[in-house]
Coordinates of C-alpha atoms and ligand atoms in Angstrom, one line a residue:
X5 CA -87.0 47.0 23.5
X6 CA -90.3 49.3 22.4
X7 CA -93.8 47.6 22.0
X8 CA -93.2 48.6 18.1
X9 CA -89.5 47.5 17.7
X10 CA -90.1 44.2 19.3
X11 CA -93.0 43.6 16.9
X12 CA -90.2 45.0 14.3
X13 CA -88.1 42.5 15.5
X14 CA -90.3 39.5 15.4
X15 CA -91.6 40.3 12.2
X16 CA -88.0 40.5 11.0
X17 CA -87.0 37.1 12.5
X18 CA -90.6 35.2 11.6
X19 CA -89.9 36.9 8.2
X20 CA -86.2 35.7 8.2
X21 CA -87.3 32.6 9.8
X22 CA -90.0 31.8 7.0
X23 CA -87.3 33.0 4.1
X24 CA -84.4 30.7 5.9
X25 CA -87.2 28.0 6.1
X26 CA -88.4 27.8 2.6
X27 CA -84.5 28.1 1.8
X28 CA -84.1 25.1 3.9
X29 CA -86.6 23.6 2.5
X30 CA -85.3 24.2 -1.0
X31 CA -82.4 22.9 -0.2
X32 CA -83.8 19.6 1.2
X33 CA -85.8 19.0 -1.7
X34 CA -83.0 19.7 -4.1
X35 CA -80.8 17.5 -2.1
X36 CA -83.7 14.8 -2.0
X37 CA -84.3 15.3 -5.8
X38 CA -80.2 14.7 -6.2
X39 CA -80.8 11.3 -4.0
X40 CA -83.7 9.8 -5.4
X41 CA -82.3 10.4 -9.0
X42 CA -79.2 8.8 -7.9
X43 CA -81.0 5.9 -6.3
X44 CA -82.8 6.0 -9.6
X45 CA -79.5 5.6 -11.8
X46 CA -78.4 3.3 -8.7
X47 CA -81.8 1.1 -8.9
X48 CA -81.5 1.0 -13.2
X49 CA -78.0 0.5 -13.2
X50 CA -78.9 -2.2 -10.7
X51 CA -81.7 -3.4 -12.4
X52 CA -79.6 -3.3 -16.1
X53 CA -76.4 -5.3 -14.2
X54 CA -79.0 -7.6 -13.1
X55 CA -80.8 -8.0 -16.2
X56 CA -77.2 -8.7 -17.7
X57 CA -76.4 -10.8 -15.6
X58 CA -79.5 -12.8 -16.1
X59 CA -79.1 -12.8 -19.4
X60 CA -75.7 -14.8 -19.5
X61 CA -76.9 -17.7 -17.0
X62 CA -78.8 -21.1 -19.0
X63 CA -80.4 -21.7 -15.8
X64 CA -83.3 -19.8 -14.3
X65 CA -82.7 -16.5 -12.4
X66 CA -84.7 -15.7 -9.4
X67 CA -85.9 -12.5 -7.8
X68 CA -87.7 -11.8 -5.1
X69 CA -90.8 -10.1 -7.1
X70 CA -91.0 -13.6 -9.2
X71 CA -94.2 -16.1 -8.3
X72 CA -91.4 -19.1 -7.6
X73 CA -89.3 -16.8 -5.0
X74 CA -90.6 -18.3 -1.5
X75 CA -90.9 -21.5 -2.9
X76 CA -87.3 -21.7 -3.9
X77 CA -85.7 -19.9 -1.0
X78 CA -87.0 -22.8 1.5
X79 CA -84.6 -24.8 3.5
X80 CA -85.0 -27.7 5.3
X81 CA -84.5 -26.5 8.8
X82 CA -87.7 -24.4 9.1
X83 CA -85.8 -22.4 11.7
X84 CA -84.0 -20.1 8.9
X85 CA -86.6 -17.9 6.7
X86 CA -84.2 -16.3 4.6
X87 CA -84.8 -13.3 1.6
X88 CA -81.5 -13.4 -0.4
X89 CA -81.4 -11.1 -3.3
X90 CA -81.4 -13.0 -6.1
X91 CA -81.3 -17.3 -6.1
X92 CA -79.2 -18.8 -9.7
X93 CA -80.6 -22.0 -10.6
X94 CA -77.7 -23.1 -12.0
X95 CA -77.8 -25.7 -15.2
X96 CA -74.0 -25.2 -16.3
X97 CA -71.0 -25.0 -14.4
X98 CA -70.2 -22.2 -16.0
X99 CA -73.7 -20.5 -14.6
X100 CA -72.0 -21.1 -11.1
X101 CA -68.4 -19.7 -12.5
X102 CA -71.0 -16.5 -13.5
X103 CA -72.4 -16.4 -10.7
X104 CA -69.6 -16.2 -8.2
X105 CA -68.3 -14.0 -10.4
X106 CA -71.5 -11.4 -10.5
X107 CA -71.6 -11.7 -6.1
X108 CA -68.0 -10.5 -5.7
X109 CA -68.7 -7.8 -8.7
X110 CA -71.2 -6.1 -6.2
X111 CA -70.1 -7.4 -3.2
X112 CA -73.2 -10.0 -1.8
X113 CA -72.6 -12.4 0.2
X114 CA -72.3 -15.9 -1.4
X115 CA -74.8 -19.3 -0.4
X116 CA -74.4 -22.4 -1.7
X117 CA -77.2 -24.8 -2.0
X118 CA -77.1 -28.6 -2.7
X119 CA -80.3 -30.5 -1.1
X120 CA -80.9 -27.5 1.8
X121 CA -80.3 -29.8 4.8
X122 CA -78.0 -27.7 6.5
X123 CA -78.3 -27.9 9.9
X124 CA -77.8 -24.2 10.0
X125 CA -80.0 -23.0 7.0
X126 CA -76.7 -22.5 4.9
X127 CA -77.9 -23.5 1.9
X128 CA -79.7 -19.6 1.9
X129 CA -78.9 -16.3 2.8
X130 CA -80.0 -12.9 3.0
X131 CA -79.5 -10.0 0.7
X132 CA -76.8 -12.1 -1.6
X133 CA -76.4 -14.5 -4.0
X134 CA -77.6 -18.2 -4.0
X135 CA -75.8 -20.9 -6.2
X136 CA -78.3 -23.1 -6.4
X137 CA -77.6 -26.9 -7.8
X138 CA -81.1 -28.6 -6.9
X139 CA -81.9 -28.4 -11.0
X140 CA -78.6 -30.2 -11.2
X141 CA -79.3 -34.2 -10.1
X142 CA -78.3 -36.6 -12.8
X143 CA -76.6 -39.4 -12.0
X144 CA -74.6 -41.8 -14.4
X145 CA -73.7 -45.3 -13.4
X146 CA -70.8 -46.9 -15.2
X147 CA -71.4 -50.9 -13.5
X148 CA -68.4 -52.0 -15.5
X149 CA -66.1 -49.8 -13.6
X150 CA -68.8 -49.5 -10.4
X151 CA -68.6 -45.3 -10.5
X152 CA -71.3 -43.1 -10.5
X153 CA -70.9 -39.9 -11.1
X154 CA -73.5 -37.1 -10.2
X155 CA -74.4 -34.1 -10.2
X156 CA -73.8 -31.8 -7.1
X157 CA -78.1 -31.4 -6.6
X158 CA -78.5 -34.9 -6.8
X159 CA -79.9 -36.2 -3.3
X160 CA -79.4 -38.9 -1.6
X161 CA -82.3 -41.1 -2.9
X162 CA -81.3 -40.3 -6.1
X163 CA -77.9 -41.6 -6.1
X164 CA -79.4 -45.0 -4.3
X165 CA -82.0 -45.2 -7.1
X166 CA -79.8 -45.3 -9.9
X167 CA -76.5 -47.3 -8.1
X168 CA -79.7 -49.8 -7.0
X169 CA -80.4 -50.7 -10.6
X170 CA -77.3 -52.4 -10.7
X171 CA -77.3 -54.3 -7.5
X172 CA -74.1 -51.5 -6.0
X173 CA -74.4 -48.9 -3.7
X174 CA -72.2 -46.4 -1.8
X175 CA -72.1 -45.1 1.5
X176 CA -74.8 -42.2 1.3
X177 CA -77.1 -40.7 4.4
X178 CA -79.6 -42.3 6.2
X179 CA -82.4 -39.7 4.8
X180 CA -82.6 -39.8 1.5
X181 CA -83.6 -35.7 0.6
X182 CA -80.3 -35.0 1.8
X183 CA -78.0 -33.2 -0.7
X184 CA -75.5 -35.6 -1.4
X185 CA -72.6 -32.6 -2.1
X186 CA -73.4 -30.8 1.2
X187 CA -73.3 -34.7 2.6
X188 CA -70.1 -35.7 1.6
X189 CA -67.8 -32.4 1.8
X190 CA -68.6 -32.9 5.5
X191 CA -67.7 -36.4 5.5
X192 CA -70.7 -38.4 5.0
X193 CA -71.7 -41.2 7.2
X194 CA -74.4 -43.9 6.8
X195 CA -75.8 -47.0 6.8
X196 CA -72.7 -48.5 4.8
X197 CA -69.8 -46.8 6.4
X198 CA -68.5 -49.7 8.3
X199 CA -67.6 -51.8 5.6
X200 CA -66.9 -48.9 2.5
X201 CA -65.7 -46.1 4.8
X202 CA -67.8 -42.6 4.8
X203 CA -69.2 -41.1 1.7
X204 CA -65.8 -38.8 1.0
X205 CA -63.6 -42.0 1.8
X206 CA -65.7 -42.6 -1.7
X207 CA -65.3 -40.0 -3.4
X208 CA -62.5 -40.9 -6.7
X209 CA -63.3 -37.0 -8.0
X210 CA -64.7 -33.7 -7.9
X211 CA -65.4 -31.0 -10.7
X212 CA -64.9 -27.5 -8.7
X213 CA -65.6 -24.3 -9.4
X214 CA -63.1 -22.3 -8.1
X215 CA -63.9 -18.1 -6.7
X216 CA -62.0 -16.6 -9.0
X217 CA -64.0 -18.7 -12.0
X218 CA -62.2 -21.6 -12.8
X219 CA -63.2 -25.1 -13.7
X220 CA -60.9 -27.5 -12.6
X221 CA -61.0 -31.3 -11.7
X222 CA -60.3 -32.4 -7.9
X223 CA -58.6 -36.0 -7.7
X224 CA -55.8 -38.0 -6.6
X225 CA -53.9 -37.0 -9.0
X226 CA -55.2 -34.0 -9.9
X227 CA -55.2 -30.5 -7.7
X228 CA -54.9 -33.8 -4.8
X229 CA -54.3 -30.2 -1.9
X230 CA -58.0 -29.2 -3.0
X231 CA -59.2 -33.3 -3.5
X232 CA -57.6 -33.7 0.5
X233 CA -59.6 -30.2 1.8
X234 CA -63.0 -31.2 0.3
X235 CA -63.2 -34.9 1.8
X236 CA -64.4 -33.1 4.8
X237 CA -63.7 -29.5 4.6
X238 CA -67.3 -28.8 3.3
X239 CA -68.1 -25.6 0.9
X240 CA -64.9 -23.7 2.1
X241 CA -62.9 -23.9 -0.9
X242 CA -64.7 -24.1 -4.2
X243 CA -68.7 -25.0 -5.5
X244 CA -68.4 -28.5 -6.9
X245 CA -70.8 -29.5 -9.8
X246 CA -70.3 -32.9 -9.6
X247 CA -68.5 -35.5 -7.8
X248 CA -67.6 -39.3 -8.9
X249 CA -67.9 -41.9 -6.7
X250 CA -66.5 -46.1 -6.1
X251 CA -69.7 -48.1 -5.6
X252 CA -69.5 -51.6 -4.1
X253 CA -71.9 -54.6 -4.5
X254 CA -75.0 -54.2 -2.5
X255 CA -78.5 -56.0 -2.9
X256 CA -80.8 -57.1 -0.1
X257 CA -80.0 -56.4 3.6
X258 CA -81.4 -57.4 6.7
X259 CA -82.6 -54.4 8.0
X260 CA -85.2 -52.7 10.8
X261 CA -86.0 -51.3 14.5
X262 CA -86.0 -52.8 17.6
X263 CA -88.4 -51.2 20.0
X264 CA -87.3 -51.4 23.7
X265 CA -89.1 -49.9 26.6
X266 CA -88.4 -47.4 29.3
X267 CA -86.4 -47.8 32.2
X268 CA -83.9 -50.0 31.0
X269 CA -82.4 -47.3 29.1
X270 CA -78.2 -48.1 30.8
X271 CA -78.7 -51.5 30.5
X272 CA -80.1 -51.1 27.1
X273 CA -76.7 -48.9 26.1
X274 CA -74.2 -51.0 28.0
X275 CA -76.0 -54.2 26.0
X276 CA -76.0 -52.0 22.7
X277 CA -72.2 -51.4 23.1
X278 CA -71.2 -55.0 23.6
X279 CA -73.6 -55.8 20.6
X280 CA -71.0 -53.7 19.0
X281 CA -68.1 -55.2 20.0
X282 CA -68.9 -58.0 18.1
X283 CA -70.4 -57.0 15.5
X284 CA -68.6 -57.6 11.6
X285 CA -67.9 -54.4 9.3
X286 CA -71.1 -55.7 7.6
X287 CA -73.3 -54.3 10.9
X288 CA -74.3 -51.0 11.2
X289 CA -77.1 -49.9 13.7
X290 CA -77.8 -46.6 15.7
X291 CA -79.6 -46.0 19.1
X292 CA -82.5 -43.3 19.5
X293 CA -83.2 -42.2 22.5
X294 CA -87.2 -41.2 22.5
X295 CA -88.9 -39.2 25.3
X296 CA -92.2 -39.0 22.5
X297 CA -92.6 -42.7 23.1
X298 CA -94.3 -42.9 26.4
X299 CA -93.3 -46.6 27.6
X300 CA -91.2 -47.4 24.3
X301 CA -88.3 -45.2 25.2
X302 CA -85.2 -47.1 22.9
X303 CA -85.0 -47.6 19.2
X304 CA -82.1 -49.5 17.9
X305 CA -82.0 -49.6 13.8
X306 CA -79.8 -52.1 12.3
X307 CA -78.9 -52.3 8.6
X308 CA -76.6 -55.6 7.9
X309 CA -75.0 -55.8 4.2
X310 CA -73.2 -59.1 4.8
X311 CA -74.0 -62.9 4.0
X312 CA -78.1 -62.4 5.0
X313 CA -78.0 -66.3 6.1
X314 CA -75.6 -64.8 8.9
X315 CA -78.2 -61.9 9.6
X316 CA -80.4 -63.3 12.4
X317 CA -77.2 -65.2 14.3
X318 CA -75.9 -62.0 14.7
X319 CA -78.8 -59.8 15.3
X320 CA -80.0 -62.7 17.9
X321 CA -78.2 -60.4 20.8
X322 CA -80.4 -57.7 20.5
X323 CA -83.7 -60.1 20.2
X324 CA -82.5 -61.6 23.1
X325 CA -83.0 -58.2 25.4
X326 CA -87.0 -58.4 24.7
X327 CA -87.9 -55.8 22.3
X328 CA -91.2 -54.8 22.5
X329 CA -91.4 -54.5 18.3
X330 CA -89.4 -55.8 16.2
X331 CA -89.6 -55.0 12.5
X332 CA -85.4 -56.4 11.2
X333 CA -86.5 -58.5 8.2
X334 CA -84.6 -59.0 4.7
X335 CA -85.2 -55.9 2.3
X336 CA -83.8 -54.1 -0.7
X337 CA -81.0 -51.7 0.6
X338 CA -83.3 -48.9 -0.9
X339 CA -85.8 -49.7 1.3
X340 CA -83.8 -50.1 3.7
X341 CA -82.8 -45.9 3.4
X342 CA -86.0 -45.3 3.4
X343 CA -87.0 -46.2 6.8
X344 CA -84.0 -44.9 9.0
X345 CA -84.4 -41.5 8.6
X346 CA -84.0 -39.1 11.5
X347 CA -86.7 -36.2 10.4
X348 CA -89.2 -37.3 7.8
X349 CA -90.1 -33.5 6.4
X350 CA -89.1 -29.5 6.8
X351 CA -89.1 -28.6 10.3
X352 CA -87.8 -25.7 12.9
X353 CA -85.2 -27.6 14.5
X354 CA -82.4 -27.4 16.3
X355 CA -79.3 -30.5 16.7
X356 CA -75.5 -30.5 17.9
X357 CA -73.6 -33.4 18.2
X358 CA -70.8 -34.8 20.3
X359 CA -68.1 -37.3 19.7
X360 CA -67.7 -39.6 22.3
X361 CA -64.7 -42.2 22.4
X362 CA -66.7 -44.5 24.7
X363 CA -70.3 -44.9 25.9
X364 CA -68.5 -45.3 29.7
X365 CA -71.3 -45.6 32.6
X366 CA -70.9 -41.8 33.2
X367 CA -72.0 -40.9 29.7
X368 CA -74.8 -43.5 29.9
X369 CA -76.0 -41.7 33.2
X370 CA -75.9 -38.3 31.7
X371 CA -77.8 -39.2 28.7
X372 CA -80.2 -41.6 30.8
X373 CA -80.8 -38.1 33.0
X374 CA -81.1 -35.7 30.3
X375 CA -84.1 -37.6 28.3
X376 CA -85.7 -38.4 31.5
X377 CA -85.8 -34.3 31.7
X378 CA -86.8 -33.6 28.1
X379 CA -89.6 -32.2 26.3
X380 CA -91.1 -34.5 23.7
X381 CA -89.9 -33.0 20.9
X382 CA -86.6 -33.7 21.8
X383 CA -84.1 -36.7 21.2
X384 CA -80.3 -38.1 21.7
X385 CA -79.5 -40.5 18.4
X386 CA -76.5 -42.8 19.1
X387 CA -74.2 -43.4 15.9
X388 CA -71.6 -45.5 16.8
X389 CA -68.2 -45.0 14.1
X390 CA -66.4 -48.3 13.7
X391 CA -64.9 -50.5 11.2
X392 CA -63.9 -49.1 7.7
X393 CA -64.3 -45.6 8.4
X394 CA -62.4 -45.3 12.1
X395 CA -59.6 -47.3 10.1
X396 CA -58.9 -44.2 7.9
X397 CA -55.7 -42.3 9.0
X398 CA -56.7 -38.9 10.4
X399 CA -54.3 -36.7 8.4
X400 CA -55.9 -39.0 4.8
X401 CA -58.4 -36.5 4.2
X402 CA -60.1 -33.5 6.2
X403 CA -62.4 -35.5 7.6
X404 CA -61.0 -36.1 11.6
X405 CA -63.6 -38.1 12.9
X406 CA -61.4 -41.4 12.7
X407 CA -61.5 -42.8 15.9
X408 CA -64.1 -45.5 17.5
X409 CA -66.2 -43.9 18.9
X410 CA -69.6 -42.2 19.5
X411 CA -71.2 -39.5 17.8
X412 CA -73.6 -38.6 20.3
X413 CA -76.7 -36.4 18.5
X414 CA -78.9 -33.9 20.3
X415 CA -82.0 -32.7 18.5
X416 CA -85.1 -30.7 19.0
X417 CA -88.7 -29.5 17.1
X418 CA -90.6 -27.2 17.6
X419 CA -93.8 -25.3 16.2
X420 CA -94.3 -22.3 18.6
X421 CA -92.0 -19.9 19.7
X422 CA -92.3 -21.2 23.7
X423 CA -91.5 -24.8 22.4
X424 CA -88.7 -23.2 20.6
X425 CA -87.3 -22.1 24.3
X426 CA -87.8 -25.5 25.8
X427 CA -85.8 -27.2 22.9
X428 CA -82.7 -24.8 22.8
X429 CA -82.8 -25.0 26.5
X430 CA -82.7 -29.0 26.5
X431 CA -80.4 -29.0 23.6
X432 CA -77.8 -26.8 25.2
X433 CA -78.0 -28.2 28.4
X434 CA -77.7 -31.3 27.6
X435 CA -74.3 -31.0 25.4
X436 CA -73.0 -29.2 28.1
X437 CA -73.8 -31.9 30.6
X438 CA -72.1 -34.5 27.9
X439 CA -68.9 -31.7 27.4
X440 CA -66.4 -33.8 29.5
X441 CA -66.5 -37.3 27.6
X442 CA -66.0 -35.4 24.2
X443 CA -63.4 -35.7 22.2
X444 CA -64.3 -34.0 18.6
X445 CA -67.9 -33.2 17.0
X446 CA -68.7 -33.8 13.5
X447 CA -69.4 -30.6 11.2
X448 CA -72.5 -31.6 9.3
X449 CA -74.2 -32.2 12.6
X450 CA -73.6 -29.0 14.2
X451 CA -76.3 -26.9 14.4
X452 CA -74.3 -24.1 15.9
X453 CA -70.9 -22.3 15.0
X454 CA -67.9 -21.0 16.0
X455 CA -63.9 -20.6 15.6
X456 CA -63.4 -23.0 18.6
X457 CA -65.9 -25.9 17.3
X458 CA -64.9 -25.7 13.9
X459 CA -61.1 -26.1 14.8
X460 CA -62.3 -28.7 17.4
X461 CA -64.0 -30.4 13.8
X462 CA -61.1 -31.1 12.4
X463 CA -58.1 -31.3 15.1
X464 CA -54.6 -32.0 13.4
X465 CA -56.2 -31.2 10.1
X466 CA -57.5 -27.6 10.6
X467 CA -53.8 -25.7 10.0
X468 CA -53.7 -27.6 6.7
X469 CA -57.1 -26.8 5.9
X470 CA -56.3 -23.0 6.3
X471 CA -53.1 -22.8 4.3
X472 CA -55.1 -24.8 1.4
X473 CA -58.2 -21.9 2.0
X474 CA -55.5 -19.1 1.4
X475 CA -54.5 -20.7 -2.3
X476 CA -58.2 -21.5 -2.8
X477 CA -60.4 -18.5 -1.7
X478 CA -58.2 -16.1 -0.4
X479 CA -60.8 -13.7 0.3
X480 CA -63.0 -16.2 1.9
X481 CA -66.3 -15.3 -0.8
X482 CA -67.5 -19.0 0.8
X483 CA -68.0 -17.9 4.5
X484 CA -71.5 -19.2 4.4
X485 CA -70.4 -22.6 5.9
X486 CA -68.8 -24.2 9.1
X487 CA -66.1 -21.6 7.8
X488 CA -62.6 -22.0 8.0
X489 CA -60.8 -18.5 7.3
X490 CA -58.0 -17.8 5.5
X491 CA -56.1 -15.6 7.9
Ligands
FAD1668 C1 -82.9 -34.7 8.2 C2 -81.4 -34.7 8.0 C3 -80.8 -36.0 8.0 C4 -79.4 -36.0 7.9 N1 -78.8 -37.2 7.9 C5 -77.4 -37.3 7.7 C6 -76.8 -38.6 7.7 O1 -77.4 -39.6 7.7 N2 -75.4 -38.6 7.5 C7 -74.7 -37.4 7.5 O2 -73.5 -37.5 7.4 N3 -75.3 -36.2 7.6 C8 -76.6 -36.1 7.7 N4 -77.2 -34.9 7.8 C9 -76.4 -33.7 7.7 C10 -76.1 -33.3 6.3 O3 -75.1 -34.2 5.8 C11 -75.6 -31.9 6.2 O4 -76.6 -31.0 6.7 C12 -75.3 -31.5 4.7 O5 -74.5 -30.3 4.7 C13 -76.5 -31.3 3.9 O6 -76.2 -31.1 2.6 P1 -77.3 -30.5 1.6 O7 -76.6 -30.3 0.3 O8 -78.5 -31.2 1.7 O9 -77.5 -29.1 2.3 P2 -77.3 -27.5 1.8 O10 -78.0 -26.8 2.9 O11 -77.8 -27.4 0.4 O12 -75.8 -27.3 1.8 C14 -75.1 -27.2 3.0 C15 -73.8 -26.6 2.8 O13 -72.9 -27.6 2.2 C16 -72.1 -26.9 1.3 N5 -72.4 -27.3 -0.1 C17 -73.5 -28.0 -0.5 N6 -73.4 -28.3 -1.8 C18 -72.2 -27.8 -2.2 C19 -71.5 -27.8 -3.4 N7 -72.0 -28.4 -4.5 N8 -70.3 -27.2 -3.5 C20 -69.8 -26.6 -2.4 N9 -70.4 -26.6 -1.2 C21 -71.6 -27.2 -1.1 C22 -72.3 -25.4 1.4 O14 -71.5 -24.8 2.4 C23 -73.8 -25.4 1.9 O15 -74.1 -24.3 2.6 C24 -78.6 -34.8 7.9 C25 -79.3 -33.6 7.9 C26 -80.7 -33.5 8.0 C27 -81.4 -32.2 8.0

C-alpha cells in the first residue's frame, strides 16, 4: 500500500470507525432510553401495585424509605440485619389473607413475624414480604371456662399478665418477649410443662390463614390434619392470627437459682439428675453451665407449682450440695418468668440444641470438657423433659420430643466479628462432640438448618407433616421456617 492510499485507507476506516461508533452509540442510547422507560413503567407500575396494595390493608404498610423501616425490621438475634421489601403490620386477618396474596402476585418471598425470637432471624427477610403480627397482642381470659385466647403477636409476658389476673396460667417460655405463636407451633416448653404438658399440648384452637387466602379455624374438631401439623410443625402450613388456649390454676410458686461453684461440675449433674428422679410433676428446674462466672460455674433454676408447704422438703436436695447463693423463695408465678430467662435483650447470637435421653457419665464428661474450653460468651443450658409433656404419645401431635430426656442447649454472644469466630467455633464443636448421645433436637432451638435436622425434628411424624404441607401450601410460599417441603 502507497504513503497516500494508506492515509486513504485510514481516513476511510477512522471515518467508518467514527460513523459505526456514533451508530453504536445511537443504538446504545436508544436501547438505554427503551430500558430506563421500561424500568420507569416497571418502577410506576410497581410503585401503583404497591400503593394499591397499601391501600387495601387497615394496618400500617412499611417501606424501606419510611422513618419507622429499621426500627421495625429488627429481630432479636442481632446476627440477621435484614432489608425485606415491604413489612405489613397486620391489624386484620384479612390484612394477612392480602398480604400473602400480594407476595405470590409478584413473586417475594414470604416472612412471618410473631415476637422476632427466631433463632434464625426468621421472623425477616430480604427483598419480600413480612407478615407482621407484633400490632396484634390482645389477650381475652374467659376464667369461667379457664381459656384465653390471644392474638398471634401477643408475647409471652403478655399472655402471663392477663392469665395472672385470675390466679391461672399456661405453659408459656421462660423469657417473656418471646412470641408466643412462633413458641408454640414449635412446641413450647417452660417452666410449667411438667404438670400441663408444653404450650401446643395447650393449645384447644387456632385461627389460620391459609396461602391461598382463606380463614379457617384449626381444632379438634375442626380441619384436626392442620390442628395435628401446627402443634409442632411451626409456620409451615398457614399464618395463625390467634390461638386459644386451657389455662390451669396457678398462683405463687417457690421459685429461684442455686449458685454452685466450679469443679464440681459431674458431681453437680449426676446430683442434678437424681434430684430429678424424684422430683413430682409440680418441679421444674434447668441447669446452666457458665464459663462467665469465674468460680460460680453451675446455676440450677427451679420453679415449683405444687402445695408451697412441700416446696423446701423437696428442694432440700439441692441445698444440701452447698450452693454458694441461693435465691429459691415463694413468689408470684409472674415473677417467677421474669427471672429465668436465658438472654435478657437483642443480641448476635448463635444456639443449637441436642436431645439427650440420659445425662450418662460420658455426656457429663463431654460437656464438663467443652465449658472448661469455652470462651465466656458461651454456655450449655440443661432442660430436662419429664412428667406431663414426655407422657404425650409421639404420633398426638407434631411435636416428637416425647421422650425423658435432655435437651441439651449450646449458645454463644458475640459483639465483634473475631468473637463471632470463637462462638461458632465452640458452638459447633461442641454439638459435634455431644452428636453420639443424641437422639432428636428440638426445632425452636436450632439455630441452624437443614433437610436432615429438620426430619431428625420430628422422627415418625415428618412423612405426615409433608403429605398435610401438600394440601396446605402446595407451593411451599412459607419456606421461611425450619421448612418442611411439599415434595
Ligand atoms: C431469648 C430466647 C428465649 C427463648 N426461650 C424459649 C423457651 O423458654 N421455650 C421455648 O420453647 N422456646 C424458647 N425460645 C425459642 C422460641 O420459642 C422460638 O425462637 C420461636 O420461634 C420464637 O417465636 P417468635 O414469634 O418470638 O419469633 P418470630 O421470629 O417472630 O417467628 C419465628 C417463626 O415462627 C413462625 N411463626 C411465628 N408466628 C407465626 C404465626 N402467627 N403464624 C405462622 N407462623 C408463625 C414463623 O415461621 C416465624 O418465622 C427462645 C428464644 C429466644 C431468642
Amino acid at each position: 500500500m502507497t504513503l497516500s492510499s494508506r492515509r486513504q485507507f485510514l481516513r476511510q476506516t477512522s471515518l467508518g470507525a467514527a460513523v459505526l461508533c456514533v451508530r453504536h452509540t445511537r443504538v446504545i442510547r436508544a436501547a438505554r432510553q427503551v430500558f430506563e422507560d421500561r424500568a420507569q413503567q416497571g418502577a410506576g407500575s410497581d410503585a401503583a401495585s404497591m400503593r394499591k396494595f397499601a391501600s387495601r390493608i387497615s394496618g400500617h404498610v412499611i417501606r424501606p424509605e419510611m422513618s419507622d423501616y429499621d426500627s421495625s425490621r429488627l429481630v432479636f438475634n442481632r446476627a440477621f440485619d435484614r432489608h425485606p421489601a415491604v413489612i405489613v403490620q397486620c391489624a386484620v386477618p384479612s390484612d394477612v389473607a392480602r398480604a400473602l396474596d400480594f407476595a405470590q402476585a409478584k413473586n417475594l418471598q414470604v416472612a412471618v413475624r410473631g415476637g422476632g425470637h427466631s433463632r434464625l432471624g426468621y421472623g425477616m427477610c430480604d427483598g419480600g414480604v413480612v407478615i407482621d403480627l407484633s400490632a396484634l397482642k390482645r389477650v381475652e381470659v374467659d376464667s369461667n371456662r379457664r381459656v384465653a385466647r390471644a392474638q398471634a403477636g401477643a408475647l409471652v409476658r403478655n399472655l402471663d399478665e392477663a392469665t395472672q389476673r385470675f390466679g391461672l396460667a399456661t405453659t408459656s417460655g421462660g423469657c417473656p418477649t418471646v412470641g408466643i405463636a412462633g413458641l408454640t407451633l414449635g412446641g413450647g416448653e417452660g417452666r410449667l410443662m411438667e404438670k400441663y404438658g408444653a404450650a401446643c399440648d395447650n393449645l384447644l384452637s387456632a385461627q389460620v390463614v391459609t396461602v391461598d387466602g382463606r380463614q379457617i379455624q384449626a381444632s379438634a374438631k375442626s380441619n384436626p390434619d392442620l390442628f395435628w401439623a401446627i402443634r409442632g410443625g411451626g409456620g409451615n402450613f398457614g399464618v395463625v392470627t390467634a390461638l386459644e388456649y386451657q389455662l390451669h390454676p396457678v398462683r405463687e410458686v417457690l421459685s429461684g437459682a442455686l449458685m454452685y461453684p466450679a469443679g464440681r461440675i459431674p458431681e453437680m449433674l449426676q446430683a442434678f439428675t437424681r434430684f430429678l428422679a424424684g422430683a413430682p410433676d409440680e418441679m421444674d428446674a434447668f441447669a446452666q453451665l457458665l464459663p462467665s462466672e469465674p468460680g460460680r460455674r453451675l446455676k440450677i433454676d427451679v420453679c415449683y407449682c405444687g402445695d408451697l408447704r412441700m416446696g423446701n422438703d423437696l428442694v432440700r436436695p439441692l441445698r444440701g450440695l452447698k450452693p454458694q447463693d441461693d435465691s429459691v423463695k415463694v413468689m408470684s408465678y409472674l415473677e417467677a418468668q421474669g427471672t429465668g430467662g436465658f438472654l435478657q435483650a437483642p443480641v448476635a447470637h448463635f444456639q443449637t440444641n441436642l436431645f439427650l435421653r440420659e445425662l450418662s457419665g460420658s455426656a457429663i464428661a463431654g460437656i464438663t470438657t467443652a465449658v472448661d474450653d469455652a470462651p465466656a460468651t458461651c454456655k450449655v443450658i440443661i432442660v430436662p423433659l419429664r412428667g406431663a409433656v414426655s407422657r404425650v404419645n409421639v404420633s398426638d401431635t407434631a411435636f416428637a420430643l416425647r421422650q425423658r430426656g435432655y435437651e441439651v442447649d449450646i449458645a454463644g454472644v458475640w459483639s465483634t466479628p473475631a468473637e463471632k469466630a470463637e462462638v461458632v467455633r465452640w458452638v459447633e464443636a461442641t454439638r459435634d462432640s455431644l452428636q453420639t448421645f443424641a437422639h432428636g433436637v428440638y426445632v425452636n432451638q436450632l439455630g441452624d438448618t437443614s433437610e436432615e435436622l429438620v426430619k431428625l425434628a420430628y422422627g415418625p411424624n415428618y412423612a405426615r407433616l409433608v403429605e398435610i404441607k401438600k394440601k396446605y401450601d402446595p407451593n411451599n410460599i412459607l419456606r421461611l421456617n425450619q421448612n418442611i417441603p411439599a415434595a
